[in-house]
Short mmCIF file of C-alpha atoms in Angstrom, two decimals:
data_model
loop_
_atom_site.label_atom_id
_atom_site.label_comp_id
_atom_site.label_asym_id
_atom_site.label_seq_id
_atom_site.Cartn_x
_atom_site.Cartn_y
_atom_site.Cartn_z
CA UNK C 1 11.01 -18.55 -74.99
CA UNK C 2 11.10 -17.17 -71.32
CA UNK C 3 11.60 -13.45 -70.96
CA UNK C 4 12.80 -14.01 -67.26
CA UNK C 5 16.17 -11.60 -67.13
CA UNK C 6 19.28 -13.57 -66.03
CA UNK C 7 20.73 -12.42 -62.23
CA UNK C 8 23.56 -10.08 -62.39
CA UNK C 9 26.90 -11.43 -62.42
CA UNK C 10 29.75 -10.48 -59.83
CA UNK C 11 33.09 -10.04 -61.58
CA UNK C 12 35.01 -13.51 -60.81
CA UNK C 13 38.10 -11.88 -59.25
CA UNK C 14 35.59 -9.64 -56.70
CA UNK C 15 33.70 -12.76 -55.94
CA UNK C 16 36.76 -14.60 -55.15
CA UNK C 17 37.98 -12.01 -52.75
CA UNK C 18 34.60 -11.78 -51.00
CA UNK C 19 34.36 -15.51 -50.40
CA UNK C 20 38.05 -15.43 -49.27
CA UNK C 21 37.42 -12.59 -46.60
CA UNK C 22 33.66 -12.26 -46.05
CA UNK C 23 34.22 -10.02 -43.03
CA UNK C 24 35.17 -7.24 -45.19
CA UNK C 25 31.38 -7.04 -45.95
CA UNK C 26 30.40 -7.61 -42.35
CA UNK C 27 32.60 -4.66 -41.02
CA UNK C 28 31.34 -2.14 -43.84
CA UNK C 29 28.18 -0.62 -42.29
CA UNK C 30 26.93 1.29 -45.45
CA UNK C 31 27.49 -2.29 -47.43
CA UNK C 32 25.53 -4.14 -44.83
CA UNK C 33 22.45 -1.59 -45.05
CA UNK C 34 22.53 -1.79 -48.68
CA UNK C 35 22.10 -5.72 -48.48
CA UNK C 36 19.43 -5.55 -46.18
CA UNK C 37 17.65 -2.98 -48.23
CA UNK C 38 17.95 -5.04 -51.16
CA UNK C 39 16.72 -8.15 -49.23
CA UNK C 40 13.62 -6.17 -48.08
CA UNK C 41 12.87 -4.99 -51.62
CA UNK C 42 12.97 -8.66 -52.86
CA UNK C 43 10.72 -10.16 -50.31
CA UNK C 44 8.00 -7.36 -51.16
CA UNK C 45 5.95 -5.04 -48.81
CA UNK C 46 3.82 -7.74 -47.32
CA UNK C 47 6.67 -9.36 -45.27
CA UNK C 48 8.04 -8.23 -42.25
CA UNK C 49 11.60 -8.98 -41.81
CA UNK C 50 12.46 -9.27 -38.08
CA UNK C 51 16.03 -9.68 -38.68
CA UNK C 52 16.28 -6.19 -40.27
CA UNK C 53 14.30 -4.77 -37.49
CA UNK C 54 16.40 -6.17 -34.91
CA UNK C 55 19.61 -5.03 -37.14
CA UNK C 56 18.22 -1.37 -36.98
CA UNK C 57 17.71 -1.19 -33.31
CA UNK C 58 20.93 -2.72 -32.50
CA UNK C 59 22.76 -0.16 -34.88
CA UNK C 60 21.00 2.69 -32.98
CA UNK C 61 21.97 1.16 -29.73
CA UNK C 62 25.47 1.06 -30.96
CA UNK C 63 25.32 4.55 -31.98
CA UNK C 64 24.14 5.65 -28.69
CA UNK C 65 26.88 3.59 -26.94
CA UNK C 66 29.63 5.28 -29.00
CA UNK C 67 28.41 8.72 -28.33
CA UNK C 68 28.21 7.97 -24.67
CA UNK C 69 31.85 6.37 -24.84
CA UNK C 70 32.94 9.71 -26.52
CA UNK C 71 30.95 11.73 -23.81
CA UNK C 72 32.82 9.84 -21.04
CA UNK C 73 36.25 10.36 -22.72
CA UNK C 74 35.81 13.73 -23.10
CA UNK C 75 34.50 14.53 -19.53
CA UNK C 76 37.50 12.51 -18.28
CA UNK C 77 40.20 14.40 -20.11
CA UNK C 78 38.34 17.87 -19.16
CA UNK C 79 38.55 16.78 -15.48
CA UNK C 80 42.13 15.99 -15.80
CA UNK C 81 42.79 19.12 -17.36
CA UNK C 82 41.05 20.97 -14.79
CA UNK C 83 42.64 19.19 -11.83
CA UNK C 84 45.96 20.01 -13.14
CA UNK C 85 44.86 23.61 -13.54
CA UNK C 86 43.96 23.72 -9.97
CA UNK C 87 46.99 22.07 -8.72
CA UNK C 88 49.30 24.60 -10.78
CA UNK C 89 47.36 27.61 -9.19
CA UNK C 90 47.63 26.13 -5.67
CA UNK C 91 51.50 25.58 -5.80
CA UNK C 92 51.73 29.15 -7.32
CA UNK C 93 49.80 30.33 -4.26
CA UNK C 94 52.15 28.88 -1.87
CA UNK C 95 55.06 30.63 -3.25
CA UNK C 96 55.03 34.05 -1.83
CA UNK C 97 56.85 35.07 1.53
CA UNK C 98 54.91 37.98 2.32
CA UNK C 99 51.09 39.00 1.97
CA UNK C 100 51.60 41.70 -0.55
CA UNK C 101 53.16 39.36 -2.89
CA UNK C 102 50.57 36.63 -2.04
CA UNK C 103 47.91 39.10 -3.18
CA UNK C 104 50.12 40.39 -6.23
CA UNK C 105 50.46 36.87 -7.52
CA UNK C 106 46.48 36.15 -6.87
CA UNK C 107 45.64 39.07 -9.51
CA UNK C 108 48.41 38.03 -11.80
CA UNK C 109 49.95 34.55 -12.18
CA UNK C 110 47.16 32.74 -10.16
CA UNK C 111 44.35 34.57 -12.32
CA UNK C 112 46.33 33.58 -15.46
CA UNK C 113 46.39 29.82 -14.56
CA UNK C 114 42.79 29.68 -13.60
CA UNK C 115 41.91 31.74 -16.84
CA UNK C 116 39.70 34.22 -15.23
CA UNK C 117 39.56 37.80 -15.93
CA UNK C 118 39.23 39.13 -12.39
CA UNK C 119 39.88 37.84 -9.05
CA UNK C 120 38.56 39.84 -5.76
CA UNK C 121 39.22 38.63 -2.21
CA UNK C 122 36.43 40.26 0.01
CA UNK C 123 36.91 40.23 4.08
CA UNK C 124 34.16 41.28 6.31
CA UNK C 125 34.90 43.65 8.86
CA UNK C 126 32.99 45.53 11.69
CA UNK C 127 35.22 48.54 11.32
CA UNK C 128 33.05 50.95 9.42
CA UNK C 129 36.03 53.01 8.23
CA UNK C 130 38.41 51.82 5.72
CA UNK C 131 42.09 51.13 6.77
CA UNK C 132 44.53 53.38 4.47
CA UNK C 133 47.07 50.49 4.46
CA UNK C 134 44.78 48.38 2.49
CA UNK C 135 44.72 50.93 -0.39
CA UNK C 136 48.75 49.76 -0.94
CA UNK C 137 47.59 46.19 -1.54
CA UNK C 138 45.55 46.95 -4.62
CA UNK C 139 42.06 46.44 -5.78
CA UNK C 140 42.30 42.58 -5.44
CA UNK C 141 41.54 43.04 -1.68
CA UNK C 142 38.15 44.56 -0.71
CA UNK C 143 36.77 45.16 2.72
CA UNK C 144 32.84 44.81 3.17
CA UNK C 145 30.41 44.85 6.04
CA UNK C 146 29.69 41.75 8.05
CA UNK C 147 26.92 39.48 6.16
CA UNK C 148 28.28 40.62 2.64
CA UNK C 149 29.11 36.77 1.64
CA UNK C 150 25.28 35.76 2.59
CA UNK C 151 24.04 39.07 0.66
CA UNK C 152 26.08 38.95 -2.57
CA UNK C 153 24.99 35.43 -3.30
CA UNK C 154 21.38 36.06 -2.48
CA UNK C 155 21.25 39.30 -4.42
CA UNK C 156 21.32 37.71 -7.83
CA UNK C 157 19.21 34.74 -7.50
CA UNK C 158 20.69 32.54 -4.84
CA UNK C 159 19.23 31.48 -1.73
CA UNK C 160 19.06 33.15 1.66
CA UNK C 161 20.99 32.04 4.79
CA UNK C 162 24.42 30.62 4.80
CA UNK C 163 25.73 30.51 1.25
CA UNK C 164 27.14 27.29 -0.26
CA UNK C 165 30.82 26.87 -0.37
CA UNK C 166 30.94 27.60 -3.72
CA UNK C 167 28.18 29.28 -6.03
CA UNK C 168 28.59 29.30 -9.83
CA UNK C 169 26.33 31.91 -11.70
CA UNK C 170 25.99 33.67 -15.00
CA UNK C 171 25.76 37.42 -14.43
CA UNK C 172 24.80 40.65 -16.53
CA UNK C 173 27.84 42.17 -15.24
CA UNK C 174 29.99 42.35 -12.10
CA UNK C 175 29.62 44.52 -9.17
CA UNK C 176 31.23 48.19 -9.88
CA UNK C 177 32.58 48.70 -6.47
CA UNK C 178 34.39 45.16 -6.64
CA UNK C 179 35.46 44.77 -10.16
CA UNK C 180 36.10 48.24 -11.16
CA UNK C 181 36.72 49.02 -14.84
CA UNK C 182 36.38 45.15 -15.44
CA UNK C 183 32.78 45.14 -13.99
CA UNK C 184 30.71 45.65 -17.39
CA UNK C 185 32.49 42.97 -19.21
CA UNK C 186 32.19 40.07 -16.80
CA UNK C 187 29.27 37.63 -17.55
CA UNK C 188 30.00 34.63 -15.23
CA UNK C 189 31.36 34.31 -11.48
CA UNK C 190 32.36 31.92 -9.08
CA UNK C 191 31.83 32.52 -5.47
CA UNK C 192 33.95 30.84 -3.17
CA UNK C 193 33.10 31.04 0.58
CA UNK C 194 36.04 31.41 3.21
CA UNK C 195 35.78 30.02 6.77
CA UNK C 196 39.08 32.04 8.33
CA UNK C 197 39.15 30.35 11.64
CA UNK C 198 37.66 30.77 14.90
CA UNK C 199 36.76 34.37 16.13
CA UNK C 200 36.98 35.74 12.64
CA UNK C 201 34.44 37.17 10.19
CA UNK C 202 34.13 34.91 6.96
CA UNK C 203 35.51 36.20 3.63
CA UNK C 204 34.83 35.35 -0.15
CA UNK C 205 36.92 34.79 -3.00
CA UNK C 206 35.30 36.01 -6.36
CA UNK C 207 36.41 34.75 -9.80
CA UNK C 208 34.90 36.91 -12.60
CA UNK C 209 35.06 35.69 -16.10
CA UNK C 210 33.98 37.33 -19.58
CA UNK C 211 32.88 33.91 -20.78
CA UNK C 212 29.35 33.50 -19.89
CA UNK C 213 29.97 29.68 -20.06
CA UNK C 214 32.85 29.48 -17.62
CA UNK C 215 30.89 29.39 -14.57
CA UNK C 216 27.53 27.70 -14.66
CA UNK C 217 25.37 26.25 -12.13
CA UNK C 218 25.63 22.91 -14.19
CA UNK C 219 29.27 22.66 -13.60
CA UNK C 220 30.62 20.44 -10.63
CA UNK C 221 32.39 22.58 -8.01
CA UNK C 222 34.49 19.86 -6.29
CA UNK C 223 38.09 21.44 -7.85
CA UNK C 224 36.91 24.96 -6.86
CA UNK C 225 35.81 23.79 -3.42
CA UNK C 226 39.47 22.20 -2.75
CA UNK C 227 41.18 25.49 -4.17
CA UNK C 228 38.90 27.45 -1.66
CA UNK C 229 40.08 25.07 1.28
CA UNK C 230 43.78 25.49 0.48
CA UNK C 231 43.23 29.18 -0.20
CA UNK C 232 41.40 29.84 3.25
CA UNK C 233 44.04 27.83 5.18
CA UNK C 234 46.76 30.07 3.56
CA UNK C 235 44.68 33.34 4.66
CA UNK C 236 44.71 31.79 8.20
CA UNK C 237 48.57 31.73 8.11
CA UNK C 238 48.61 35.34 6.98
CA UNK C 239 46.11 36.53 9.32
CA UNK C 240 47.71 34.86 12.28
#
């Protein structure tokens, strides 16, 4: 009498459903992996199943494509959110009808929209003495000696010469004379160089954040460059 075991039988109703809709197996990745693994065990260790190897590679490629797809979608949403944020800040910046309100909005509503913890506008000036009238405008406006923009960027690992339009970097703390009491808590900074027009020294708009990852050299600068362009044109209007 033969001792060969009879093959396992599939429950009739389940078998009928699989025959009627075989795609249910093909679309289930875990079931397909189990079937392929059982097939490899049945063939033995000395037989190489090229179809199984090809399937594994295709599955790995599919996983990579899905991850890339998710990354692209996430980046697109992030870029859209950033664009909306900059547009809102620009519209708010265009509302004030006098320079004092412009600076107050810059430190208040505009900073809140951009989600930064400190904003400073630095104007280079050849006059050594500070104008007492500037004190009434608050800490958001600071005056520095000519060459400040270049030195400030170069002081913390930047390059010598004319600074880039936008520099993003991580910092240990902000400059005390610029940021005041907020300086020790700041961990990243965006430096936006401002061209204030012919015959005028350049300026710089500084955005400070407590989040060390908010402004990183790996981030894109297009949106902040656009914001700086609108800001410097507004400044030319006030200076005129």
